[in-house]
Coordinates of C-alpha atoms in Angstrom, one line a residue:
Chain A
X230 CA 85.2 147.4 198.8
X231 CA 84.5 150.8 196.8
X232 CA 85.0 152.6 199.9
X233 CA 88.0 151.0 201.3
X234 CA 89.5 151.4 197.7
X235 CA 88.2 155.4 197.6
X236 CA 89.9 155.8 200.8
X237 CA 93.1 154.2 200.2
X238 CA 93.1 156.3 197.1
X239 CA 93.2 159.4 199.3
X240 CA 95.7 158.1 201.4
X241 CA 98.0 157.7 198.6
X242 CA 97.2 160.8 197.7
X243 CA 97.9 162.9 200.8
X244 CA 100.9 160.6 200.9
X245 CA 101.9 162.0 197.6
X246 CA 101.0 165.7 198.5
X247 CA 103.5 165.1 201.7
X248 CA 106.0 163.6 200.2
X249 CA 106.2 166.1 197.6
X250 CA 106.7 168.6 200.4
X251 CA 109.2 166.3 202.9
X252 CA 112.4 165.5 201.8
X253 CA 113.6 162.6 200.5
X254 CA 114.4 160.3 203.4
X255 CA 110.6 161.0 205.7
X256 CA 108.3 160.1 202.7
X257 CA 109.4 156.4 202.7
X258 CA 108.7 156.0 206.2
X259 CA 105.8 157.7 206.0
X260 CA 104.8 155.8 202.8
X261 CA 105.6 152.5 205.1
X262 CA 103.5 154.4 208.4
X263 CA 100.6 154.7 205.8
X264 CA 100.8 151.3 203.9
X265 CA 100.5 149.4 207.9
X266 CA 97.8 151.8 208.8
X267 CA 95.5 150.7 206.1
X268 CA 92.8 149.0 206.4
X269 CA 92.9 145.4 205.1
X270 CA 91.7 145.2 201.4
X271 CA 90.6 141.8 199.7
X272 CA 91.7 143.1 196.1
X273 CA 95.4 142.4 194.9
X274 CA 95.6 143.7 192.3
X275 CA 94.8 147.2 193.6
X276 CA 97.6 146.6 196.6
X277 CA 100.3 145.8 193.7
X278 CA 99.0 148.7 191.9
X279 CA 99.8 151.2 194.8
X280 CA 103.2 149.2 194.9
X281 CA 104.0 150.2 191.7
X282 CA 102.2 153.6 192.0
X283 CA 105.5 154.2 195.0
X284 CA 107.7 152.4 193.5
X285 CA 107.8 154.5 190.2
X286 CA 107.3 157.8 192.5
X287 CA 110.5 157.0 194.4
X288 CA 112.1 155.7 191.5
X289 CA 111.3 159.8 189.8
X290 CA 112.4 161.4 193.0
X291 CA 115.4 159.5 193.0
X292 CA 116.4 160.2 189.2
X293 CA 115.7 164.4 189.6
X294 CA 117.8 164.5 192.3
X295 CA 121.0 162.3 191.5
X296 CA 120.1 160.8 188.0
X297 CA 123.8 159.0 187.3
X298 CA 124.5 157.3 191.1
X299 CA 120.9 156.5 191.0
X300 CA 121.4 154.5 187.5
X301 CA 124.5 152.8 188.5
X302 CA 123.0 151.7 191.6
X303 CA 119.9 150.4 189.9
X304 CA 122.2 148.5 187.9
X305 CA 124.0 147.4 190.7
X306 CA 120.9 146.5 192.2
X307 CA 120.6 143.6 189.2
X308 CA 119.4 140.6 192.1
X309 CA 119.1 141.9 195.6
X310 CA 116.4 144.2 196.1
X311 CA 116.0 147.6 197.3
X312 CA 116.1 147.9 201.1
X313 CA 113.3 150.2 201.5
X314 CA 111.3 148.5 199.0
X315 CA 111.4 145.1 200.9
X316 CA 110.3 146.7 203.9
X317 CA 107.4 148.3 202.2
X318 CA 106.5 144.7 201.1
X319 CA 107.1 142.9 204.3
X320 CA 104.8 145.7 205.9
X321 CA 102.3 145.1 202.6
X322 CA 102.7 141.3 203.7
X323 CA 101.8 142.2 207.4
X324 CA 98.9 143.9 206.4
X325 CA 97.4 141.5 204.5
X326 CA 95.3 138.5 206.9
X327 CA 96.8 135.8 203.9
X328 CA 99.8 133.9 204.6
X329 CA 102.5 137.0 204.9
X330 CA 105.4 134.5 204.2
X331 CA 103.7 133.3 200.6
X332 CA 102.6 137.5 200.0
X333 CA 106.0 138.4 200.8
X334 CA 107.7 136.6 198.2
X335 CA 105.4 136.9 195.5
X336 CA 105.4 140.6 196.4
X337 CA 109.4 140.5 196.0
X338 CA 109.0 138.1 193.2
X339 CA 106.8 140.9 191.3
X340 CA 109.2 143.7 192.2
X341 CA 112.4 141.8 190.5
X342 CA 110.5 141.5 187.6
X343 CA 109.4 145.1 188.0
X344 CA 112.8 146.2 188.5
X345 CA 114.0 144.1 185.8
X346 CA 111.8 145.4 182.8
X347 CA 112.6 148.7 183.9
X348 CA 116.7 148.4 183.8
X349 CA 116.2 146.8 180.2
X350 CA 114.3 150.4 179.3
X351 CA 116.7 152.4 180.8
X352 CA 120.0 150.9 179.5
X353 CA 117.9 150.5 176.0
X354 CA 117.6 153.4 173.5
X355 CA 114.8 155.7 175.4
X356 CA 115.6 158.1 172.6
X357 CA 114.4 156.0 170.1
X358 CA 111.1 155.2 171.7
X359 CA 110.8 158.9 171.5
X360 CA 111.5 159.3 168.1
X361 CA 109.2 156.5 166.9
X362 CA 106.4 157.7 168.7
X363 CA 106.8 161.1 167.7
X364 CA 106.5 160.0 164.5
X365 CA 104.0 157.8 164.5
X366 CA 100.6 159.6 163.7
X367 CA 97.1 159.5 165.8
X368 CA 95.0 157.4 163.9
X369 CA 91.1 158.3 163.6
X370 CA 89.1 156.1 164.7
X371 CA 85.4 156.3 163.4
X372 CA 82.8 156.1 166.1
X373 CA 81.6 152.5 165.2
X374 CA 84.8 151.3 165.7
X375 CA 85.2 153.3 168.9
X376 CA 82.3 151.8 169.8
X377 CA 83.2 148.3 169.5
X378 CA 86.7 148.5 171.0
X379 CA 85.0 150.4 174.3
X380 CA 82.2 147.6 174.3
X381 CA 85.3 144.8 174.1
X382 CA 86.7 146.2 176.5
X383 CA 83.9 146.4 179.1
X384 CA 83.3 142.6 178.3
X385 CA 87.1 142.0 178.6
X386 CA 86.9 143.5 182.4
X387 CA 83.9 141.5 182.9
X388 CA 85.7 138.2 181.9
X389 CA 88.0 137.4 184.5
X390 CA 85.7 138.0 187.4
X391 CA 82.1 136.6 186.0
X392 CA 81.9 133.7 183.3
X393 CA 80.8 136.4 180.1
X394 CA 81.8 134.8 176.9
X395 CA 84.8 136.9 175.4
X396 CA 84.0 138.6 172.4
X397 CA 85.6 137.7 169.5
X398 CA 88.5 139.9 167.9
X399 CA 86.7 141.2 164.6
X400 CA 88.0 144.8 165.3
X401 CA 91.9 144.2 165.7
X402 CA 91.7 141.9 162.5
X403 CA 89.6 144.5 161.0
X404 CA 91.8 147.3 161.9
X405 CA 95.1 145.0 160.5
X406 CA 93.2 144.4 157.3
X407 CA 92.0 148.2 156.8
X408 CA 95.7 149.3 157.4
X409 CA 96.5 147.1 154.4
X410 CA 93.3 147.6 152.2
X411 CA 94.2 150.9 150.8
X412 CA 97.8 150.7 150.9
X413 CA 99.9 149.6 147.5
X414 CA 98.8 149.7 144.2
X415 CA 95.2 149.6 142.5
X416 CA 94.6 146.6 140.5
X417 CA 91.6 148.8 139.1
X418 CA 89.3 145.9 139.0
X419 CA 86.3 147.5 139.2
X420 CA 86.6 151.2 138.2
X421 CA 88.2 152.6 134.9
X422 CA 91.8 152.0 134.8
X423 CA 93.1 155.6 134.3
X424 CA 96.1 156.5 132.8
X425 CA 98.5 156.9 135.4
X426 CA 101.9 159.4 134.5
X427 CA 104.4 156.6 133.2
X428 CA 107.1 157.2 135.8
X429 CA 110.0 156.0 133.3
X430 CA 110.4 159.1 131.0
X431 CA 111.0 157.2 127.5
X432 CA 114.0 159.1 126.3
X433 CA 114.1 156.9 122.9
X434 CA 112.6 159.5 120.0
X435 CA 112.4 156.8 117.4
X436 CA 112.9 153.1 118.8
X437 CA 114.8 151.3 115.9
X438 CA 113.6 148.1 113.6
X439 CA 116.4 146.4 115.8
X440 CA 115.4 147.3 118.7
X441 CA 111.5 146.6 117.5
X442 CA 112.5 143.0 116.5
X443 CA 114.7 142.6 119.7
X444 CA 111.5 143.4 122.0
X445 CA 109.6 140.7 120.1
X446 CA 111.9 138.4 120.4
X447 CA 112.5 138.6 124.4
X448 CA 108.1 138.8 124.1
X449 CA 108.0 135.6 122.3
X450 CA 110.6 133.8 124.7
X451 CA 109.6 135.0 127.5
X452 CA 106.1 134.4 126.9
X453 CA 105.0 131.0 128.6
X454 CA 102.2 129.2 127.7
X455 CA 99.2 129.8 130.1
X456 CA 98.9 127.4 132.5
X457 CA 95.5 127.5 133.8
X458 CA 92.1 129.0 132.3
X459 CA 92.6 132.1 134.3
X460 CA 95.7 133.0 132.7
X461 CA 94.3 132.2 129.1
X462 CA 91.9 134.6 129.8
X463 CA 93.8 137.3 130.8
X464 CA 96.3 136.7 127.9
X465 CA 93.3 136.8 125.3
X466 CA 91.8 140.3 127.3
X467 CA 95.0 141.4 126.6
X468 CA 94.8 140.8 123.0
X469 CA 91.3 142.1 122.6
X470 CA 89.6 138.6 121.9
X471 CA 88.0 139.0 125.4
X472 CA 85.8 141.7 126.5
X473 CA 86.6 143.5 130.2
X474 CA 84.3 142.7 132.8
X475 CA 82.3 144.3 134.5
X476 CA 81.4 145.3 131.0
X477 CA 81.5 148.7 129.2
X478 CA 79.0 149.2 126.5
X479 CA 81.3 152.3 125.6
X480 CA 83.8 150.7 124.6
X481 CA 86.0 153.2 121.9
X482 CA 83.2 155.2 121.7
X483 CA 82.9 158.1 124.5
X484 CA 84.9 160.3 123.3
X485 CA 84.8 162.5 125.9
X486 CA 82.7 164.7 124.3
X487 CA 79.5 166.5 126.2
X488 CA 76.3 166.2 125.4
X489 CA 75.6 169.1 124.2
X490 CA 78.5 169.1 121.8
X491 CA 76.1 166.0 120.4
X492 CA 72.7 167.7 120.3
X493 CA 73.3 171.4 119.4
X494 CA 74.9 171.3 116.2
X495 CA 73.8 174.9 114.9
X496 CA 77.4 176.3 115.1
X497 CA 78.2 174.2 112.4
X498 CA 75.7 175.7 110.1
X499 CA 77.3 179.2 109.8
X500 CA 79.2 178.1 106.3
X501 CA 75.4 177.6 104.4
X502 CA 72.7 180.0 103.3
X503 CA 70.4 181.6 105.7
X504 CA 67.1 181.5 103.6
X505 CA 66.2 179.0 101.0
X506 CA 65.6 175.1 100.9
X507 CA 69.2 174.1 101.9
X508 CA 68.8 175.9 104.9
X509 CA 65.8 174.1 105.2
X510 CA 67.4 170.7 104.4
X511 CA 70.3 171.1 106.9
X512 CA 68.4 171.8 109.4
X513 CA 66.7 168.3 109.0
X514 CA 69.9 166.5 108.7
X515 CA 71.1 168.4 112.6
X516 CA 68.1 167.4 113.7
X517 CA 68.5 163.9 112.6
X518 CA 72.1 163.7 113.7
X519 CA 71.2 164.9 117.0
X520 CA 69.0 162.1 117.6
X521 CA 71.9 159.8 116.5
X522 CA 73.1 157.9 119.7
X523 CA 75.4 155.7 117.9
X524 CA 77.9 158.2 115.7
X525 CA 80.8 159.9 117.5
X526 CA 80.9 163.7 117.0
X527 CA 83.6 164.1 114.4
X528 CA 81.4 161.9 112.5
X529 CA 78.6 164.3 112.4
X530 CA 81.0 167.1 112.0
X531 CA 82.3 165.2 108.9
X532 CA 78.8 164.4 107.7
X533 CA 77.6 168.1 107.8
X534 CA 81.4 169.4 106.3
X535 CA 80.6 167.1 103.0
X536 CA 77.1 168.5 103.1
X537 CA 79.0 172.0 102.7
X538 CA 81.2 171.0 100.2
X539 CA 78.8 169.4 98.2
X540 CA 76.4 172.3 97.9
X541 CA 79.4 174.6 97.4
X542 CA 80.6 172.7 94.1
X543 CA 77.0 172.8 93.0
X544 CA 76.3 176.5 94.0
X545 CA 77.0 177.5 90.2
X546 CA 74.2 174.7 89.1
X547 CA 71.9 176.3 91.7
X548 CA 72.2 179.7 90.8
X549 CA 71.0 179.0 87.1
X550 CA 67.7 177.3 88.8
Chain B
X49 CA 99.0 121.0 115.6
X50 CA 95.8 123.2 115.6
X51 CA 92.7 121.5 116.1
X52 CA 89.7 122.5 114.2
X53 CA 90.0 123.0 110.4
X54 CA 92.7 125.3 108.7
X55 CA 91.2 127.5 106.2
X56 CA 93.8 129.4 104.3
X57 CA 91.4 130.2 101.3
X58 CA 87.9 131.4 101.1
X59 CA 85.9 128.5 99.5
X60 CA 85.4 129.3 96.3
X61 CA 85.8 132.4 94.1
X62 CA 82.2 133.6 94.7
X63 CA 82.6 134.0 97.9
X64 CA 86.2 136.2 97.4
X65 CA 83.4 138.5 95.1
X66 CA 81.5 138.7 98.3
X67 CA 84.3 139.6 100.4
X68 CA 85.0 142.5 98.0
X69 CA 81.7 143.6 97.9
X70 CA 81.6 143.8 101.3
X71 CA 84.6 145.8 101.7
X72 CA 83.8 148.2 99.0
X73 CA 80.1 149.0 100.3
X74 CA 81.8 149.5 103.8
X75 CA 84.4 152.2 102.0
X76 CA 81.2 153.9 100.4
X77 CA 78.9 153.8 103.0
X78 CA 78.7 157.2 104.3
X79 CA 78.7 159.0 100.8
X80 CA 75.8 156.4 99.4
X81 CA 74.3 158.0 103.0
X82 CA 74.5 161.2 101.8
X83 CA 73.6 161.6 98.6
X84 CA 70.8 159.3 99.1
X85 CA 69.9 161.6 101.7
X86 CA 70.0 164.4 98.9
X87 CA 67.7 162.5 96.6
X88 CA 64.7 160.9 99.0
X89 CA 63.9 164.1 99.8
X90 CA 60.8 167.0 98.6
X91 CA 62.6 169.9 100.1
X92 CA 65.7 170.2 97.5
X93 CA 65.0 171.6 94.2
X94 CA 64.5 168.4 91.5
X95 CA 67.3 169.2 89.1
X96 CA 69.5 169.2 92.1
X97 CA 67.9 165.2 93.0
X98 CA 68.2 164.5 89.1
X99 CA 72.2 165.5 89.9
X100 CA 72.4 163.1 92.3
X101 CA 71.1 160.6 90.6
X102 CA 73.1 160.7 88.4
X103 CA 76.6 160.8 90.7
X104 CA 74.9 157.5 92.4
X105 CA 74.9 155.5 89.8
X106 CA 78.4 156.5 89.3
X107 CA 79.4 155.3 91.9
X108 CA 81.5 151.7 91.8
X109 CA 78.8 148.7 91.2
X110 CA 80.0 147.1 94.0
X111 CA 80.0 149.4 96.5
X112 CA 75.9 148.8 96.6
X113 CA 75.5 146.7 99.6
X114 CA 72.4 145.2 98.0
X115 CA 75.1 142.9 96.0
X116 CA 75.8 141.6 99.2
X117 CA 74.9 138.0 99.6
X118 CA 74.7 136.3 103.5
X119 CA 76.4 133.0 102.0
X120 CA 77.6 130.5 104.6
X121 CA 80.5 131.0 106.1
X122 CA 81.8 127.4 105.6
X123 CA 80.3 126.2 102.8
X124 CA 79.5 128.9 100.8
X125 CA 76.4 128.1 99.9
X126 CA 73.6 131.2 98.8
X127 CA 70.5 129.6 100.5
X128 CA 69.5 128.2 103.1
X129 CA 71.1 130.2 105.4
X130 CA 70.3 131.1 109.4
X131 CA 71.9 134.6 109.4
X132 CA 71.7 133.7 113.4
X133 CA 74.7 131.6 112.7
X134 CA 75.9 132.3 109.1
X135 CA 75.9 128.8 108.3
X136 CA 74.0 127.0 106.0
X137 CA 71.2 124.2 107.0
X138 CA 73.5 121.0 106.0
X139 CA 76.1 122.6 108.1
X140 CA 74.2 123.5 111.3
X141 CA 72.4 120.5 111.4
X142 CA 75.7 118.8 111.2
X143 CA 77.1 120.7 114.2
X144 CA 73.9 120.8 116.2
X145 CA 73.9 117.2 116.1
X146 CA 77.7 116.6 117.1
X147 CA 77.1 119.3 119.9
X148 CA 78.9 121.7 119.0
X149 CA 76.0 124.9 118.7
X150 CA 75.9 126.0 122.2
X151 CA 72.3 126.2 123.0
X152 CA 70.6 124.0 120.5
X153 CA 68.6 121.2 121.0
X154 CA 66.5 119.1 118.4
X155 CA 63.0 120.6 118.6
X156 CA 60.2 118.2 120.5
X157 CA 57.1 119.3 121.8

């Protein structure tokens, strides 16, 4: 079979290279010369493939050369046939050793419904098809998933000639499901919500009692009582009763500050003496705050400002000691 | 239409002295830090401790949180009291009875 299908693949293609070089009226018969002269093939599908394979090229040849009689008499065509075409299918037919009555018809039978698709596309928007495919963009596909599709599609070829089980279509769900995974809006379930820009500018400076008392009011009507445990919880996250899971043990603490804005508390020394027990004594206290997981920054700022003011107020009372 | 108890008033007066004290030893928490900080230590000279002293125990009485009392929450009451649950032992044997301590069982081994 491969080497009746190899050759017939050559024929078709010398019959291409001639007819590019003939005129218009030779390659047909020369197509139908070639299509009797072939050797008998046991494949169908490969026969209705070559069909086509002519059918399109005569179709091109006729469109360059007279593109609007050639369109009107396709759509003329609507029912009956193309001449030429049914004598390439009776000689197809005559070819074949199956019944060439039965092969006849279905070949016809395949051609009208050929013919037909093909009037629908041309009297349809062509442009269109253009646009949209010029603007839809190549999609990557990552090697594992390149990998499935190619192995699905081997088994799929496999399928109508042995008995291999088809392979069940994870990938084109997949692929539906990962085009809508990422698209829309983050619910921020599971990482920080950050504070996305507020798109509606608020152009209110100083939003009024009225208006204050107005807001509650459409909040308190509008506000329905929860109707299952899930919405209970979410209105009591809301007010603070419940915590947000997963859970942060930072909760109002991070700052943001660094750590080292936490442990190297020296610059904060510069107002207090450079010598003598205070120095001494402060330098205790940074090293105790520094240690200090559970106060903010400004807290320890605050601690060692008071520290400052303290010994400053007293700086008279020291000076007599 | 709620339905557990109402409790518009603290139980009794002793326990509105509590609340205060509570309140006031949170407001003066950090400066009792400090200048105790100032005092319990060998570094500073002594008159400067003996100074300190002194501006400690001027300080507001109740803003020591040593006047702080762990009274139950419901009853009030100045002993007897798990500080698990801040409730007194009549109480939280009454609740642990009728269920209503999640994870408390009567003891049997």
């Amino acid at each position: 079979e491969k080497d009746k299908s190899t050759t017939s693949k050559g024929s078709t293609a010398e019959g291409a290279s001639k007819r590019q070089e003939g005129t218009a009226g030779t390659p047909k018969q020369k197509l139908l010369d070639i299509i009797g002269n072939m050797k008998v093939e046991v494949s169908y599908r490969k026969k209705l493939q070559e069909l086509k394979g002519s059918e399109n090229k005569n179709r091109l040849e006729g469109l360059d050369s007279e593109d609007a009689q050639r369109t009107a008499e396709g759509i003329q065509r609507g029912k009956p046939l193309n001449p030429e075409l049914v004598k390439a299918a009776s000689a197809v037919a005559s070819s074949l050793p199956l019944n060439k009555k039965q092969t006849e018809s279905e070949l016809l039978a395949q051609l009208r419904r050929h013919e037909e698709t093909t009037d629908k596309q041309k009297k349809g928007e062509t442009i269109d098809i253009r646009n949209v495919i010029s603007e839809m963009t190549v999609k990557k596909q990552s090697p594992a998933q390149r990998g499935v599709r190619i192995s699905s599609r081997i088994s799929l070829e496999l399928d109508d000639d042995g008995q291999t089980i088809r392979p069940e279509r994870f990938s084109s769900q997949s692929f539906d499901s990962r085009r809508s995974l990422k698209v829309g809006k983050r619910l921020n379930i599971f990482t920080k919500a950050s504070t996305e820009p507020e798109h509606a500018l608020k152009t209110v400076s100083s939003p009024t009692i009225w208006d204050l008392e107005f807001a509650k009011e459409l909040a308190a009507i509008t506000a329905q009582p929860p109707r299952n445990g899930f919405e209970e919880m979410i209105q009591w996250t809301k007010e603070g009763i419940l915590w947000e899971f997963p859970i942060d043990n930072e909760v109002g603490m991070d700052d943001g500050a660094e750590f080292h804005e936490h442990i190297f508390l020296d610059k904060h020394l510069e107002g207090f003496p450079k010598d003598g027990p205070i120095r001494h004594f402060m330098e205790l206290v940074i090293c105790g705050l520094s240690k200090n997981p559970y106060l903010s920054v400004k807290q320890k700022i605050e601690h060692i400002e008071w520290f400052e003011k303290y010994f400053e107020e007293k700086k008279e009372f020291l000076q007599e000691i | 239409p709620c339905p557990g108890q109402v409790r518009s008033y603290y139980v009794d007066w002793r326990m509105l002295r509590d609340v205060k004290r509570r309140r006031m030893a949170y407001e003066y928490a950090d400066e009792r830090l400090r200048i105790n900080a100032i005092r319990k230590n060998s570094i500073l000279p002594k008159e400067l401790q003996e100074v300190a002293d002194k501006e400690i125990a001027a300080l507001p009485r109740d803003s020591c949180p040593t006047r702080i009392r762990n009274r139950c929450v419901l009853t009030s009451r100045p002993r007897g009291v798990r500080r698990r649950w801040r409730l007194s032992r009549i109480v939280f044997r009454h609740f642990a009875d009728h269920a209503q301590v999640s994870g408390v069982q009567r003891a049997m081994w």
